[in-house]
Amino acid sequence: MAKRVISVKVNKDISSEPQLKPKVLKQLKRASADYKAGRNVSGSFSSIEDLAKHLGI
């Protein structure tokens, strides 16, 4: 099975997205902060949970 590579980059204020669940919003904010801090947030993720685990959430 091929792995997907996801690079996280958020260019807009994601807190203005009312349809996002609080847990997902928290994960996206954390990924965005890590990206801006120069941390590696690219990798093989099959779900938002895998991304959260990678980021240590």
Coordinates of C-alpha atoms in Angstrom, one line a residue:
M1 CA 0.0 0.0 0.0
A2 CA 1.4 3.4 -1.0
K3 CA 1.8 5.9 1.8
R4 CA 0.6 9.5 1.4
V5 CA 2.8 12.4 2.2
I6 CA 1.1 15.4 3.6
S7 CA 2.7 18.8 4.1
V8 CA 0.8 21.0 6.5
K9 CA 0.6 24.7 5.7
V10 CA -2.1 27.0 6.8
N11 CA -2.3 30.4 5.2
K12 CA -5.5 31.7 6.8
D13 CA -7.0 32.0 10.2
I14 CA -8.3 28.5 10.8
S15 CA -10.2 29.6 14.0
S16 CA -12.7 31.2 11.7
E17 CA -13.8 27.8 10.4
P18 CA -17.0 27.0 12.4
Q19 CA -17.5 23.5 10.8
L20 CA -14.3 22.1 12.3
K21 CA -14.5 20.0 15.4
P22 CA -12.6 21.4 18.4
K23 CA -10.2 18.5 18.4
V24 CA -9.4 18.9 14.7
L25 CA -9.0 22.6 15.1
K26 CA -6.5 22.1 17.9
Q27 CA -4.5 19.7 15.8
L28 CA -4.4 22.0 12.8
K29 CA -3.4 24.9 15.0
R30 CA -0.6 22.8 16.5
A31 CA 0.5 21.6 13.0
S32 CA 0.5 25.2 11.8
A33 CA 2.6 26.4 14.8
D34 CA 5.1 23.6 14.2
Y35 CA 5.3 24.4 10.5
K36 CA 5.9 28.1 11.3
A37 CA 8.6 27.1 13.9
G38 CA 10.4 25.1 11.3
R39 CA 9.6 21.7 12.7
N40 CA 9.1 18.8 10.3
V41 CA 5.4 18.1 10.0
S42 CA 5.7 16.2 6.7
G43 CA 5.4 12.4 6.8
S44 CA 3.2 9.5 6.1
F45 CA -0.2 9.9 7.6
S46 CA -3.3 8.0 6.9
S47 CA -5.5 9.9 9.3
I48 CA -5.6 13.1 11.4
E49 CA -4.9 10.8 14.4
D50 CA -1.6 9.8 12.8
L51 CA -0.7 13.4 12.3
A52 CA -1.6 14.2 15.9
K53 CA 0.6 11.3 17.1
H54 CA 3.5 12.6 15.0
L55 CA 3.1 16.0 16.5
G56 CA 2.8 14.7 20.0
I57 CA -0.7 15.8 20.7

